[in-house]
CSV table of C-alpha atoms and ligand atoms in Angstrom, one decimal:
chain,number,residue,atom,x,y,z
A,720,GLU,CA,0.7,103.3,9.3
A,721,THR,CA,-1.5,100.7,7.9
A,722,THR,CA,-0.6,97.6,9.8
A,723,LEU,CA,-0.4,96.7,13.9
A,724,GLY,CA,3.4,95.7,13.2
A,725,ALA,CA,4.5,98.9,11.4
A,726,ALA,CA,2.4,101.1,13.7
A,727,ALA,CA,4.1,99.4,16.8
A,728,ALA,CA,7.5,99.8,15.2
A,729,GLN,CA,7.1,103.8,15.0
A,730,SER,CA,7.7,103.7,18.7
A,731,GLY,CA,10.3,100.9,18.6
A,732,ARG,CA,7.7,98.2,19.8
A,733,TYR,CA,6.4,95.1,18.2
A,734,PHE,CA,3.0,93.7,17.8
A,735,GLY,CA,2.7,89.9,17.9
A,736,THR,CA,0.3,87.1,17.7
A,737,ALA,CA,0.3,83.4,18.8
A,738,ILE,CA,0.4,81.2,15.9
A,739,SER,CA,-0.5,77.5,15.5
A,740,ALA,CA,1.5,75.1,13.3
A,741,SER,CA,-1.7,73.5,12.3
A,742,LYS,CA,-3.2,76.6,10.5
A,743,LEU,CA,-0.1,77.5,8.6
A,744,GLY,CA,-1.4,75.7,5.5
A,745,GLU,CA,-4.6,78.0,5.7
A,746,SER,CA,-3.9,81.2,3.4
A,747,ALA,CA,-6.8,83.0,4.9
A,748,TYR,CA,-5.1,82.8,8.3
A,749,THR,CA,-1.6,83.3,7.0
A,750,THR,CA,-2.5,86.3,5.0
A,751,ILE,CA,-3.6,88.3,8.2
A,752,ALA,CA,-0.8,87.0,10.3
A,753,ASN,CA,1.9,88.0,8.0
A,754,ARG,CA,0.5,91.3,7.1
A,755,GLU,CA,-0.2,92.5,10.7
A,756,PHE,CA,2.3,91.1,13.1
A,757,ASN,CA,6.0,91.2,13.4
A,758,MET,CA,6.4,89.0,16.7
A,759,VAL,CA,5.4,85.3,16.9
A,760,THR,CA,4.9,82.8,19.8
A,761,ALA,CA,3.8,79.4,19.2
A,762,GLU,CA,0.6,78.9,21.0
A,763,ASN,CA,1.5,75.2,21.9
A,764,GLU,CA,4.5,74.0,20.0
A,765,MET,CA,7.3,75.0,22.2
A,766,LYS,CA,5.6,73.9,25.3
A,767,ILE,CA,7.2,70.8,27.4
A,768,ASP,CA,4.7,68.2,26.2
A,769,ALA,CA,5.5,69.0,22.4
A,770,THR,CA,9.3,69.4,22.7
A,771,GLU,CA,10.2,66.5,25.0
A,772,PRO,CA,7.5,64.0,24.7
A,773,ASN,CA,9.9,61.2,26.0
A,774,ARG,CA,12.3,62.1,28.6
A,775,GLY,CA,15.6,63.1,26.8
A,776,GLN,CA,14.2,62.8,23.4
A,777,PHE,CA,13.3,66.2,21.9
A,778,ASN,CA,10.9,66.9,19.2
A,779,PHE,CA,11.0,70.3,17.6
A,780,THR,CA,9.0,69.4,14.3
A,781,ASN,CA,6.1,71.6,15.0
A,782,ALA,CA,8.0,74.2,16.9
A,783,ASP,CA,10.3,74.6,13.8
A,784,ARG,CA,7.3,75.0,11.6
A,785,VAL,CA,6.2,78.1,13.5
A,786,TYR,CA,9.7,79.2,14.1
A,787,ASN,CA,10.6,79.0,10.4
A,788,TRP,CA,7.3,80.6,9.2
A,789,ALA,CA,8.0,83.4,11.5
A,790,VAL,CA,11.6,84.0,10.6
A,791,GLN,CA,10.9,83.3,6.8
A,792,ASN,CA,8.5,86.1,7.0
A,793,GLY,CA,10.9,88.5,8.6
A,794,LYS,CA,9.2,88.0,12.3
A,795,GLN,CA,10.8,87.6,15.6
A,796,VAL,CA,10.0,84.8,18.0
A,797,ARG,CA,9.1,84.8,21.7
A,798,GLY,CA,9.7,81.2,23.1
A,799,HIS,CA,6.9,79.9,25.3
A,800,THR,CA,7.5,78.1,27.7
A,801,LEU,CA,10.4,76.2,29.5
A,802,ALA,CA,9.0,75.6,33.0
A,803,TRP,CA,5.1,75.1,33.9
A,804,HIS,CA,2.9,73.1,35.8
A,805,SER,CA,0.5,72.6,32.8
A,806,GLN,CA,1.0,70.7,29.5
A,807,GLN,CA,3.9,68.8,31.0
A,808,PRO,CA,4.2,65.4,29.2
A,809,GLY,CA,3.1,62.3,31.3
A,810,TRP,CA,6.5,61.3,32.1
A,811,MET,CA,7.3,64.7,33.8
A,812,GLN,CA,3.9,64.8,35.6
A,813,SER,CA,5.1,61.6,37.5
A,814,LEU,CA,8.5,62.8,38.5
A,815,SER,CA,9.3,64.6,41.8
A,816,GLY,CA,12.2,65.7,44.0
A,817,SER,CA,15.8,65.9,42.5
A,818,THR,CA,14.9,63.8,39.6
A,819,LEU,CA,12.1,66.3,38.3
A,820,ARG,CA,14.6,69.2,39.2
A,821,GLN,CA,17.2,67.6,36.9
A,822,ALA,CA,14.7,67.1,34.3
A,823,MET,CA,13.6,70.6,34.3
A,824,ILE,CA,17.3,71.6,33.9
A,825,ASP,CA,17.7,69.4,31.1
A,826,HIS,CA,14.6,70.3,29.5
A,827,ILE,CA,15.8,74.1,29.4
A,828,ASN,CA,19.1,73.2,28.2
A,829,GLY,CA,17.9,71.0,25.5
A,830,VAL,CA,15.3,73.4,24.2
A,831,MET,CA,17.4,76.7,24.4
A,832,ALA,CA,20.4,74.8,22.7
A,833,HIS,CA,18.1,74.1,19.7
A,834,TYR,CA,17.0,77.8,19.4
A,835,LYS,CA,20.4,79.4,20.6
A,836,GLY,CA,20.8,83.1,19.5
A,837,LYS,CA,17.4,82.7,17.8
A,838,ILE,CA,14.7,83.9,20.3
A,839,TYR,CA,13.9,87.4,21.3
A,840,ALA,CA,12.6,86.5,24.7
A,841,TRP,CA,11.7,83.1,26.6
A,842,ASP,CA,9.0,82.8,28.9
A,843,VAL,CA,11.4,80.8,31.1
A,844,VAL,CA,8.8,80.0,34.0
A,845,ASN,CA,5.0,80.3,33.5
A,846,GLU,CA,2.4,80.8,36.0
A,847,ALA,CA,4.2,79.9,39.2
A,848,TYR,CA,1.8,82.0,41.5
A,849,ALA,CA,-1.3,80.9,43.1
A,850,ASP,CA,-4.5,82.6,42.2
A,851,SER,CA,-5.0,84.1,45.7
A,852,GLY,CA,-2.8,84.7,48.8
A,853,GLY,CA,0.2,86.2,47.0
A,854,GLY,CA,2.5,83.0,47.3
A,855,ARG,CA,3.6,80.2,45.0
A,856,ARG,CA,1.3,77.8,43.2
A,857,ASP,CA,1.3,74.2,44.6
A,858,SER,CA,2.8,72.0,41.8
A,859,ASN,CA,5.3,69.4,41.2
A,860,LEU,CA,7.9,71.8,40.4
A,861,GLN,CA,7.3,73.9,43.5
A,862,ARG,CA,7.7,71.0,45.6
A,863,THR,CA,11.2,70.4,44.4
A,864,GLY,CA,12.1,73.5,46.6
A,865,ASN,CA,11.1,77.3,46.5
A,866,ASP,CA,14.2,78.0,44.5
A,867,TRP,CA,13.2,76.1,41.5
A,868,ILE,CA,12.3,79.4,39.8
A,869,GLU,CA,15.8,81.0,40.2
A,870,VAL,CA,17.4,77.7,39.3
A,871,ALA,CA,15.4,77.8,36.0
A,872,PHE,CA,16.5,81.4,35.3
A,873,ARG,CA,20.3,80.8,36.0
A,874,THR,CA,20.0,77.6,33.8
A,875,ALA,CA,18.4,79.8,31.0
A,876,ARG,CA,20.8,82.5,31.2
A,877,THR,CA,23.9,80.0,30.7
A,878,ALA,CA,22.0,78.2,27.9
A,879,ASP,CA,21.4,81.1,25.8
A,880,PRO,CA,22.8,84.5,26.9
A,881,ALA,CA,21.3,86.3,24.0
A,882,ALA,CA,17.6,85.8,24.9
A,883,LYS,CA,15.7,88.0,27.3
A,884,LEU,CA,14.5,85.8,30.3
A,885,CYS,CA,10.9,86.6,31.2
A,886,TYR,CA,8.6,85.6,34.1
A,887,ASN,CA,4.9,85.2,32.6
A,888,ASP,CA,1.7,85.0,34.4
A,889,TYR,CA,-2.0,85.7,34.3
A,890,ASN,CA,-3.9,87.9,36.8
A,891,ILE,CA,-1.0,90.0,37.7
A,892,ASP,CA,-2.3,93.0,35.7
A,893,ASN,CA,-4.3,94.4,38.6
A,894,TRP,CA,-1.7,96.4,40.8
A,895,THR,CA,-4.0,95.9,43.9
A,896,TRP,CA,-4.1,92.0,43.6
A,897,GLU,CA,-2.1,89.7,46.0
A,898,LYS,CA,-0.9,87.8,43.2
A,899,THR,CA,0.7,90.7,41.3
A,900,GLN,CA,2.4,91.9,44.5
A,901,GLY,CA,3.8,88.3,45.0
A,902,VAL,CA,5.3,88.4,41.5
A,903,TYR,CA,6.4,92.0,42.0
A,904,ASN,CA,8.4,91.0,45.3
A,905,MET,CA,9.7,88.0,43.5
A,906,VAL,CA,11.3,90.0,40.8
A,907,ARG,CA,12.4,92.8,43.2
A,908,ASP,CA,14.3,90.0,45.2
A,909,PHE,CA,15.7,88.3,42.0
A,910,LYS,CA,17.0,91.7,40.9
A,911,SER,CA,18.6,92.4,44.4
A,912,ARG,CA,20.5,89.2,44.6
A,913,GLY,CA,21.5,89.2,40.9
A,914,VAL,CA,19.3,86.3,39.8
A,915,PRO,CA,19.0,86.9,35.9
A,916,ILE,CA,15.7,88.1,34.9
A,917,ASP,CA,15.2,90.5,32.1
A,918,CYS,CA,11.5,90.7,31.6
A,919,VAL,CA,7.9,90.2,33.0
A,920,GLY,CA,5.1,89.1,30.7
A,921,LEU,CA,1.6,90.1,31.5
A,922,GLN,CA,-0.7,87.5,29.9
A,923,ALA,CA,-3.7,90.0,30.0
A,924,HIS,CA,-6.5,87.6,29.4
A,925,PHE,CA,-9.2,90.1,30.4
A,926,ASN,CA,-12.7,88.8,31.1
A,927,SER,CA,-15.5,89.6,33.5
A,928,GLY,CA,-13.9,87.6,36.4
A,929,SER,CA,-10.5,89.5,35.8
A,930,PRO,CA,-11.2,92.6,34.0
A,931,TYR,CA,-9.1,95.2,32.7
A,932,ASN,CA,-8.5,97.7,35.4
A,933,SER,CA,-7.2,101.4,35.1
A,934,ASN,CA,-4.3,100.7,37.4
A,935,PHE,CA,-2.7,98.5,34.8
A,936,ARG,CA,-0.6,101.3,34.0
A,937,THR,CA,0.7,101.4,37.4
A,938,THR,CA,1.5,97.6,37.3
A,939,ILE,CA,3.6,97.9,34.1
A,940,SER,CA,5.4,101.2,35.4
A,941,SER,CA,5.9,99.4,38.8
A,942,PHE,CA,7.6,96.4,37.2
A,943,ALA,CA,9.7,98.5,34.8
A,944,ALA,CA,11.0,100.6,37.6
A,945,LEU,CA,12.7,97.2,39.0
A,946,GLY,CA,14.9,97.3,35.8
A,947,VAL,CA,12.9,94.7,33.7
A,948,ASP,CA,11.2,95.1,30.4
A,949,VAL,CA,7.4,94.4,30.5
A,950,GLN,CA,5.6,92.7,27.6
A,951,ILE,CA,1.9,92.2,27.2
A,952,THR,CA,2.2,88.6,26.0
A,953,GLU,CA,-1.2,87.0,25.5
A,954,LEU,CA,-3.7,89.9,25.2
A,955,ASP,CA,-7.4,89.0,24.6
A,956,ILE,CA,-10.2,90.8,25.9
A,957,GLN,CA,-13.8,89.2,26.4
A,958,GLY,CA,-16.2,91.0,23.9
A,959,ALA,CA,-13.1,92.9,22.4
A,960,SER,CA,-14.3,96.3,23.7
A,961,PRO,CA,-12.5,98.9,21.4
A,962,THR,CA,-11.9,101.3,24.3
A,963,THR,CA,-10.4,98.6,26.6
A,964,TYR,CA,-8.2,97.6,23.7
A,965,ALA,CA,-7.0,101.3,23.4
A,966,ASN,CA,-6.4,101.5,27.0
A,967,VAL,CA,-4.1,98.5,27.0
A,968,VAL,CA,-2.2,99.9,24.0
A,969,ASN,CA,-1.9,103.5,25.7
A,970,ASP,CA,-0.9,102.0,28.9
A,971,CYS,CA,2.1,100.2,27.2
A,972,LEU,CA,3.0,103.3,25.2
A,973,ALA,CA,3.1,105.1,28.4
A,974,VAL,CA,6.0,103.2,29.7
A,975,ALA,CA,9.5,103.1,27.9
A,976,ARG,CA,10.1,99.5,29.0
A,977,CYS,CA,6.9,98.1,27.7
A,978,THR,CA,8.3,96.6,24.7
A,979,GLY,CA,5.5,95.2,22.8
A,980,ILE,CA,2.1,93.5,22.7
A,981,THR,CA,1.0,90.2,21.6
A,982,THR,CA,-2.7,89.0,21.0
A,983,TRP,CA,-3.4,85.3,21.7
A,984,GLY,CA,-4.6,84.4,18.2
A,985,VAL,CA,-5.3,86.0,15.0
A,986,ARG,CA,-9.1,85.7,14.4
A,987,ASP,CA,-11.9,85.0,17.0
A,988,SER,CA,-12.4,81.6,15.6
A,989,ASP,CA,-8.6,80.8,16.3
A,990,SER,CA,-9.0,81.9,20.0
A,991,TRP,CA,-8.8,79.3,23.0
A,992,ARG,CA,-11.8,81.3,24.2
A,993,SER,CA,-13.5,81.7,20.9
A,994,GLY,CA,-17.0,82.0,22.7
A,995,ASP,CA,-15.6,85.3,23.9
A,996,THR,CA,-14.8,86.8,20.6
A,997,PRO,CA,-11.8,88.5,22.2
A,998,LEU,CA,-9.6,89.2,19.3
A,999,LEU,CA,-9.1,92.0,16.6
A,1000,PHE,CA,-10.4,90.0,13.6
A,1001,ASP,CA,-13.7,88.0,13.1
A,1002,GLY,CA,-13.8,84.4,12.1
A,1003,SER,CA,-14.0,85.7,8.4
A,1004,GLY,CA,-10.8,87.6,8.8
A,1005,ASN,CA,-12.5,91.0,8.8
A,1006,LYS,CA,-11.0,93.9,10.9
A,1007,LYS,CA,-13.3,94.5,14.0
A,1008,PRO,CA,-13.9,97.8,15.7
A,1009,ALA,CA,-11.2,96.9,18.1
A,1010,TYR,CA,-8.7,96.6,15.4
A,1011,THR,CA,-9.1,100.1,14.3
A,1012,SER,CA,-9.0,101.1,17.8
A,1013,VAL,CA,-5.7,99.5,18.4
A,1014,LEU,CA,-4.2,100.6,15.1
A,1015,ASN,CA,-5.1,104.4,16.0
A,1016,ALA,CA,-3.6,104.1,19.7
A,1017,LEU,CA,-0.3,102.7,18.3
B,1117,XIL,C1,-3.5,77.9,25.6
B,1117,XIL,C2,-3.6,77.5,24.3
B,1117,XIL,O1,-4.1,78.7,23.8
B,1117,XIL,C3,-4.6,76.5,24.2
B,1117,XIL,O2,-4.6,76.1,22.7
B,1117,XIL,C4,-4.2,75.2,24.9
B,1117,XIL,O3,-5.3,74.1,24.7
B,1117,XIL,C5,-4.1,75.6,26.4
B,1117,XIL,O4,-3.1,76.6,26.5
B,1117,XIL,N1,-1.7,80.9,29.5
B,1117,XIL,C6,-0.6,80.3,28.9
B,1117,XIL,C7,-1.0,79.8,27.4
B,1117,XIL,O5,0.6,80.7,29.2
B,1117,XIL,O6,0.1,78.9,27.1
B,1117,XIL,C8,-2.1,79.1,27.3
B,1117,XIL,O7,-2.5,78.8,25.9
B,1117,XIL,C9,-3.2,80.2,27.9
B,1117,XIL,C10,-3.2,80.8,29.2
């Protein structure tokens, strides 16, 4: 195969990218994005501050730009993200307790209603675990009560029964880390109690502080064995080692329930960590050695 999306499709998987609405007028960007990828995540446009800038007033202008570009070009869309401590609008940052809990529920209902039946998978909850210790991250949402995550998932299931519902986080790639075990135990608990969860998103932002580890495959297969799909949702690798990129692809392909891979941007110049040159295309849109390595591994 000659593109990432087509190569991934040979095994029934997808290959996606993060897309920014602000770049959709740039043909050098859209040419690569349209050619290579068959799944789209809005890099920022479906986040809470973008979609509900004032409480109860939803704005889908930029989210729809990304969504419509994707669908008009035959791609599926991952929804990112409904409940998160970061990129909250000011009004939400200042809420607490039962008021915030209700605002979270209303937000999930409002956004999921707009896209009902149109989203492959939603990152319902993003980054709720602490970086160390294996427990929850302190946040205004966590302070509403430990059950906020399951409330978010139950709300989401009712709002759009057709969407897969994911928990998404970073630094849960390394099986030996406490954070990974904390999320694993939450998913196991949710499955045992019938809390609706369909997938786990491994962001996979690999760098010197949190590098790729050969136990990544164990992480993927262990989550999958709980009865959830696994998606690699925000892949970027500092320095874009072709070997590491191939390892990530091979680890996903080794697990039937690893359903797809998304890189967090198109070209290095589009990356949130552009100084790391972590993506598959350079700033001029040329295919990097990591691109060929990924294509060959798929
Ligand atoms: C990042 C975007 O890439 C940036 O443009 C933005 O300024 C901050 O957020 N984990 C996530 C993503 O779930 O939403 C983040 O995206 C990167 C880390």
